[in-house]
PDB file of C-alpha atoms in Angstrom:
ATOM      1  CA  MET W1183     -33.588 -16.483  21.302  1.00 57.00           C
ATOM      2  CA  LYS W1184     -35.883 -17.797  18.580  1.00 69.00           C
ATOM      3  CA  ARG W1185     -33.028 -19.531  16.810  1.00 71.00           C
ATOM      4  CA  HIS W1186     -32.098 -21.423  19.992  1.00 74.00           C
ATOM      5  CA  ALA W1187     -35.632 -22.369  21.121  1.00 81.00           C
ATOM      6  CA  LEU W1188     -35.596 -25.846  19.556  1.00 84.00           C
ATOM      7  CA  ASP W1189     -32.044 -26.541  20.775  1.00 86.00           C
ATOM      8  CA  VAL W1190     -32.952 -25.494  24.327  1.00 85.00           C
ATOM      9  CA  ALA W1191     -36.129 -27.625  24.314  1.00 88.00           C
ATOM     10  CA  ILE W1192     -34.249 -30.715  23.089  1.00 90.00           C
ATOM     11  CA  LEU W1193     -31.497 -30.237  25.698  1.00 88.00           C
ATOM     12  CA  PHE W1194     -34.104 -29.725  28.449  1.00 90.00           C
ATOM     13  CA  VAL W1195     -35.983 -32.925  27.535  1.00 92.00           C
ATOM     14  CA  PHE W1196     -32.733 -34.899  27.238  1.00 91.00           C
ATOM     15  CA  ALA W1197     -31.386 -33.630  30.604  1.00 91.00           C
ATOM     16  CA  THR W1198     -34.719 -34.343  32.314  1.00 92.00           C
ATOM     17  CA  GLY W1199     -34.750 -37.875  30.940  1.00 91.00           C
ATOM     18  CA  VAL W1200     -31.165 -38.558  32.047  1.00 89.00           C
ATOM     19  CA  CYS W1201     -31.865 -37.127  35.522  1.00 87.00           C
ATOM     20  CA  ALA W1202     -35.066 -39.226  35.894  1.00 90.00           C
ATOM     21  CA  TYR W1203     -33.254 -42.373  34.713  1.00 89.00           C
ATOM     22  CA  VAL W1204     -30.394 -41.871  37.194  1.00 87.00           C
ATOM     23  CA  ALA W1205     -32.739 -40.847  40.056  1.00 85.00           C
ATOM     24  CA  PHE W1206     -34.959 -43.931  39.659  1.00 87.00           C
ATOM     25  CA  GLY W1207     -32.245 -46.343  38.534  1.00 87.00           C
ATOM     26  CA  VAL W1208     -29.702 -45.536  41.256  1.00 85.00           C
ATOM     27  CA  PRO W1209     -31.618 -44.244  44.307  1.00 83.00           C
ATOM     28  CA  ALA W1210     -28.405 -43.664  46.301  1.00 85.00           C
ATOM     29  CA  GLU W1211     -27.240 -41.073  43.749  1.00 84.00           C
ATOM     30  CA  ARG W1212     -30.559 -39.231  43.567  1.00 85.00           C
ATOM     31  CA  ALA W1213     -29.273 -36.089  45.393  1.00 88.00           C
ATOM     32  CA  LEU W1214     -26.160 -35.884  43.198  1.00 88.00           C
ATOM     33  CA  SER W1215     -28.153 -36.348  40.000  1.00 88.00           C
ATOM     34  CA  LEU W1216     -30.581 -33.614  41.099  1.00 89.00           C
ATOM     35  CA  ARG W1217     -27.693 -31.181  41.776  1.00 91.00           C
ATOM     36  CA  ILE W1218     -26.127 -31.917  38.379  1.00 91.00           C
ATOM     37  CA  TYR W1219     -29.552 -31.470  36.768  1.00 91.00           C
ATOM     38  CA  LEU W1220     -30.036 -28.087  38.453  1.00 92.00           C
ATOM     39  CA  LEU W1221     -26.516 -27.003  37.416  1.00 93.00           C
ATOM     40  CA  PHE W1222     -27.264 -27.987  33.824  1.00 92.00           C
ATOM     41  CA  LEU W1223     -30.599 -26.135  33.902  1.00 92.00           C
ATOM     42  CA  GLY W1224     -28.767 -23.021  35.205  1.00 94.00           C
ATOM     43  CA  ALA W1225     -26.303 -23.236  32.309  1.00 92.00           C
ATOM     44  CA  LEU W1226     -29.208 -23.669  29.896  1.00 90.00           C
ATOM     45  CA  LEU W1227     -30.951 -20.653  31.428  1.00 91.00           C
ATOM     46  CA  MET W1228     -27.736 -18.611  31.059  1.00 92.00           C
ATOM     47  CA  LEU W1229     -27.614 -19.589  27.388  1.00 87.00           C
ATOM     48  CA  VAL W1230     -31.171 -18.344  26.936  1.00 87.00           C
ATOM     49  CA  VAL W1231     -30.474 -15.051  28.763  1.00 88.00           C
ATOM     50  CA  VAL W1232     -27.230 -14.339  26.886  1.00 88.00           C
ATOM     51  CA  SER W1233     -28.901 -15.136  23.578  1.00 86.00           C
ATOM     52  CA  ALA W1234     -31.819 -12.823  24.378  1.00 84.00           C
ATOM     53  CA  VAL W1235     -29.497  -9.969  25.388  1.00 85.00           C
ATOM     54  CA  ASN W1236     -27.413 -10.460  22.256  1.00 81.00           C
ATOM     55  CA  SER W1237     -30.443 -10.302  19.980  1.00 81.00           C
ATOM     56  CA  ALA W1238     -31.824  -7.246  21.844  1.00 79.00           C
ATOM     57  CA  ALA W1239     -28.564  -5.294  21.708  1.00 76.00           C
ATOM     58  CA  PRO W1240     -28.052  -3.059  18.681  1.00 76.00           C
ATOM     59  CA  ARG W1241     -25.750  -4.415  16.037  1.00 76.00           C
ATOM     60  CA  ALA W1242     -22.332  -2.790  16.009  1.00 72.00           C
ATOM     61  CA  ARG W1243     -21.601  -1.028  12.760  1.00 76.00           C
ATOM     62  CA  ARG W1244     -18.362  -1.549  10.965  1.00 76.00           C
ATOM     63  CA  SER W1245     -15.604   0.576  12.462  1.00 79.00           C
ATOM     64  CA  ASP W1246     -13.940   3.264  10.386  1.00 82.00           C
ATOM     65  CA  LEU W1247     -10.626   1.427  10.633  1.00 82.00           C
ATOM     66  CA  THR W1248     -12.126  -1.824   9.335  1.00 81.00           C
ATOM     67  CA  ALA W1249     -13.836   0.050   6.524  1.00 78.00           C
ATOM     68  CA  ALA W1250     -10.583   1.813   5.601  1.00 80.00           C
ATOM     69  CA  LEU W1251      -8.622  -1.422   5.628  1.00 81.00           C
ATOM     70  CA  GLY W1252     -11.233  -3.099   3.449  1.00 80.00           C
ATOM     71  CA  GLU W1253     -11.055  -0.480   0.711  1.00 81.00           C
ATOM     72  CA  ARG W1254      -8.811  -1.213  -2.205  1.00 82.00           C
ATOM     73  CA  PRO W1255      -6.661   1.754  -3.155  1.00 80.00           C
ATOM     74  CA  GLN W1256      -6.993   2.998  -6.697  1.00 80.00           C
ATOM     75  CA  PRO W1257      -4.045   2.026  -8.849  1.00 81.00           C
ATOM     76  CA  ALA W1258      -1.649   4.901  -9.184  1.00 79.00           C
ATOM     77  CA  GLY W1259      -1.846   6.632 -12.497  1.00 78.00           C
ATOM     78  CA  PRO W1260       1.126   7.857 -14.437  1.00 78.00           C
ATOM     79  CA  VAL W1261       3.178  10.518 -12.683  1.00 81.00           C
ATOM     80  CA  PRO W1262       2.727  13.791 -14.573  1.00 84.00           C
ATOM     81  CA  GLN W1263       6.365  14.817 -14.101  1.00 87.00           C
ATOM     82  CA  LEU W1264       7.535  11.517 -15.544  1.00 86.00           C
ATOM     83  CA  ALA W1265       5.418  12.024 -18.649  1.00 86.00           C
ATOM     84  CA  LYS W1266       6.822  15.555 -18.993  1.00 88.00           C
ATOM     85  CA  VAL W1267      10.428  14.335 -18.742  1.00 88.00           C
ATOM     86  CA  GLU W1268       9.703  11.567 -21.255  1.00 89.00           C
ATOM     87  CA  ARG W1269       8.404  14.177 -23.721  1.00 90.00           C
ATOM     88  CA  GLU W1270      11.435  16.377 -23.116  1.00 90.00           C
ATOM     89  CA  VAL W1271      13.802  13.456 -23.737  1.00 90.00           C
ATOM     90  CA  THR W1272      11.979  12.569 -26.933  1.00 90.00           C
ATOM     91  CA  LEU W1273      12.144  16.173 -28.126  1.00 89.00           C
ATOM     92  CA  ALA W1274      15.822  16.499 -27.104  1.00 89.00           C
ATOM     93  CA  ILE W1275      16.713  13.486 -29.202  1.00 90.00           C
ATOM     94  CA  GLY W1276      14.796  15.028 -32.094  1.00 90.00           C
ATOM     95  CA  ASN W1277      16.380  18.494 -32.304  1.00 91.00           C
ATOM     96  CA  ALA W1278      19.154  20.587 -30.804  1.00 91.00           C
ATOM     97  CA  TYR W1279      16.960  23.487 -29.676  1.00 92.00           C
ATOM     98  CA  ASP W1280      14.772  21.279 -27.473  1.00 91.00           C
ATOM     99  CA  LEU W1281      17.912  19.632 -26.121  1.00 90.00           C
ATOM    100  CA  HIS W1282      19.306  23.042 -25.167  1.00 89.00           C
ATOM    101  CA  THR W1283      16.127  24.583 -23.744  1.00 91.00           C
ATOM    102  CA  ARG W1284      14.286  21.612 -22.252  1.00 90.00           C
ATOM    103  CA  LEU W1285      16.610  18.781 -21.256  1.00 91.00           C
ATOM    104  CA  LEU W1286      19.988  20.356 -20.523  1.00 91.00           C
ATOM    105  CA  PRO W1287      18.706  22.513 -17.632  1.00 92.00           C
ATOM    106  CA  HIS W1288      17.469  19.349 -15.899  1.00 91.00           C
ATOM    107  CA  LEU W1289      20.721  17.516 -16.565  1.00 91.00           C
ATOM    108  CA  ARG W1290      22.767  20.480 -15.264  1.00 92.00           C
ATOM    109  CA  GLU W1291      20.669  20.579 -12.108  1.00 93.00           C
ATOM    110  CA  ILE W1292      21.113  16.835 -11.575  1.00 92.00           C
ATOM    111  CA  ALA W1293      24.872  17.067 -12.125  1.00 92.00           C
ATOM    112  CA  ALA W1294      25.183  20.034  -9.741  1.00 91.00           C
ATOM    113  CA  ALA W1295      23.173  18.263  -7.045  1.00 92.00           C
ATOM    114  CA  ARG W1296      25.160  15.027  -7.364  1.00 91.00           C
ATOM    115  CA  LEU W1297      28.478  16.882  -7.248  1.00 90.00           C
ATOM    116  CA  GLU W1298      27.355  19.068  -4.353  1.00 91.00           C
ATOM    117  CA  ARG W1299      26.797  15.938  -2.246  1.00 90.00           C
ATOM    118  CA  ARG W1300      30.464  15.151  -2.732  1.00 88.00           C
ATOM    119  CA  GLY W1301      31.515  18.728  -2.004  1.00 89.00           C
ATOM    120  CA  GLN W1302      32.458  19.491  -5.616  1.00 89.00           C
ATOM    121  CA  ARG W1303      31.338  21.988  -8.214  1.00 88.00           C
ATOM    122  CA  PRO W1304      30.544  21.319 -11.877  1.00 88.00           C
ATOM    123  CA  GLY W1305      33.552  21.876 -14.078  1.00 87.00           C
ATOM    124  CA  PRO W1306      35.711  20.255 -16.756  1.00 88.00           C
ATOM    125  CA  ASP W1307      37.600  18.235 -14.154  1.00 87.00           C
ATOM    126  CA  THR W1308      34.434  16.829 -12.464  1.00 88.00           C
ATOM    127  CA  LEU W1309      32.169  16.332 -15.492  1.00 86.00           C
ATOM    128  CA  GLY W1310      34.876  15.189 -17.896  1.00 88.00           C
ATOM    129  CA  ARG W1311      33.697  14.685 -21.454  1.00 89.00           C
ATOM    130  CA  TRP W1312      30.205  15.975 -20.596  1.00 89.00           C
ATOM    131  CA  TRP W1313      31.423  19.449 -19.613  1.00 87.00           C
ATOM    132  CA  GLU W1314      31.009  20.864 -23.126  1.00 89.00           C
ATOM    133  CA  LEU W1315      27.404  19.693 -23.173  1.00 88.00           C
ATOM    134  CA  LEU W1316      26.485  20.634 -19.592  1.00 88.00           C
ATOM    135  CA  ARG W1317      28.407  23.896 -19.114  1.00 88.00           C
ATOM    136  CA  PRO W1318      26.029  26.681 -18.071  1.00 89.00           C
ATOM    137  CA  ASP W1319      27.358  29.225 -20.599  1.00 89.00           C
ATOM    138  CA  ARG W1320      26.842  26.920 -23.577  1.00 88.00           C
ATOM    139  CA  PRO W1321      25.510  28.982 -26.492  1.00 90.00           C
ATOM    140  CA  GLU W1322      22.142  28.300 -28.021  1.00 89.00           C
ATOM    141  CA  PRO W1323      22.389  26.140 -31.160  1.00 89.00           C
ATOM    142  CA  SER W1324      22.581  28.152 -34.366  1.00 88.00           C
ATOM    143  CA  GLU W1325      20.466  25.636 -36.230  1.00 89.00           C
ATOM    144  CA  ARG W1326      17.361  24.880 -34.149  1.00 85.00           C
ATOM    145  CA  PHE W1327      16.251  21.837 -36.103  1.00 89.00           C
ATOM    146  CA  ALA W1328      19.626  20.118 -36.145  1.00 90.00           C
ATOM    147  CA  PRO W1329      19.572  16.624 -34.645  1.00 90.00           C
ATOM    148  CA  GLY W1330      19.667  16.520 -30.869  1.00 89.00           C
ATOM    149  CA  ILE W1331      21.652  14.129 -28.720  1.00 88.00           C
ATOM    150  CA  PRO W1332      21.688  10.484 -29.868  1.00 91.00           C
ATOM    151  CA  GLU W1333      19.827   8.137 -27.559  1.00 91.00           C
ATOM    152  CA  ALA W1334      22.899   5.974 -26.868  1.00 92.00           C
ATOM    153  CA  GLU W1335      24.924   9.048 -25.915  1.00 92.00           C
ATOM    154  CA  LEU W1336      22.109  10.272 -23.649  1.00 90.00           C
ATOM    155  CA  ARG W1337      22.059   6.871 -21.926  1.00 92.00           C
ATOM    156  CA  GLU W1338      25.821   7.123 -21.346  1.00 92.00           C
ATOM    157  CA  LEU W1339      25.408  10.635 -19.929  1.00 90.00           C
ATOM    158  CA  VAL W1340      22.680   9.493 -17.521  1.00 90.00           C
ATOM    159  CA  ALA W1341      24.768   6.481 -16.467  1.00 92.00           C
ATOM    160  CA  ASP W1342      27.766   8.757 -15.816  1.00 89.00           C
ATOM    161  CA  LEU W1343      25.586  11.150 -13.790  1.00 88.00           C
ATOM    162  CA  GLU W1344      24.310   8.217 -11.736  1.00 89.00           C
ATOM    163  CA  ASN W1345      27.875   7.216 -10.962  1.00 87.00           C
ATOM    164  CA  ILE W1346      28.841  10.667  -9.682  1.00 81.00           C
TER     165      ILE W1346
END
């Protein structure tokens, strides 16, 4: 209410002046001007009452939904599994033992899952040139520190698995 006190006073003085001017200037319209004046004073009174109720009512706190929508989610960090696979790929390129023990089980699982969707099983006819590398009974490399799979060849293998 306090913020509207000056506005209400100015409007009251202005409306009273207009009503007095019309009532004394045009005596035939005195009753109409008085009714309009009373209607305006009622509207002004309603403004005062609504403003007083609004200032007396407790302020609504921010809803949980609004608070949740306003929060910025934390940027997603690196996926731990992705980092693990990246390490395994790096190690598999480096030596044959890591290729055999770390990366080939994942590649076999991927190949089996892709072929299973098509109703096929892994074999020389379905995996083609990659069968020797991906066959489940492939022996462990005799020389553990021999070079692993070249990166270009690994890219070709992954591309072929994607196309299955």
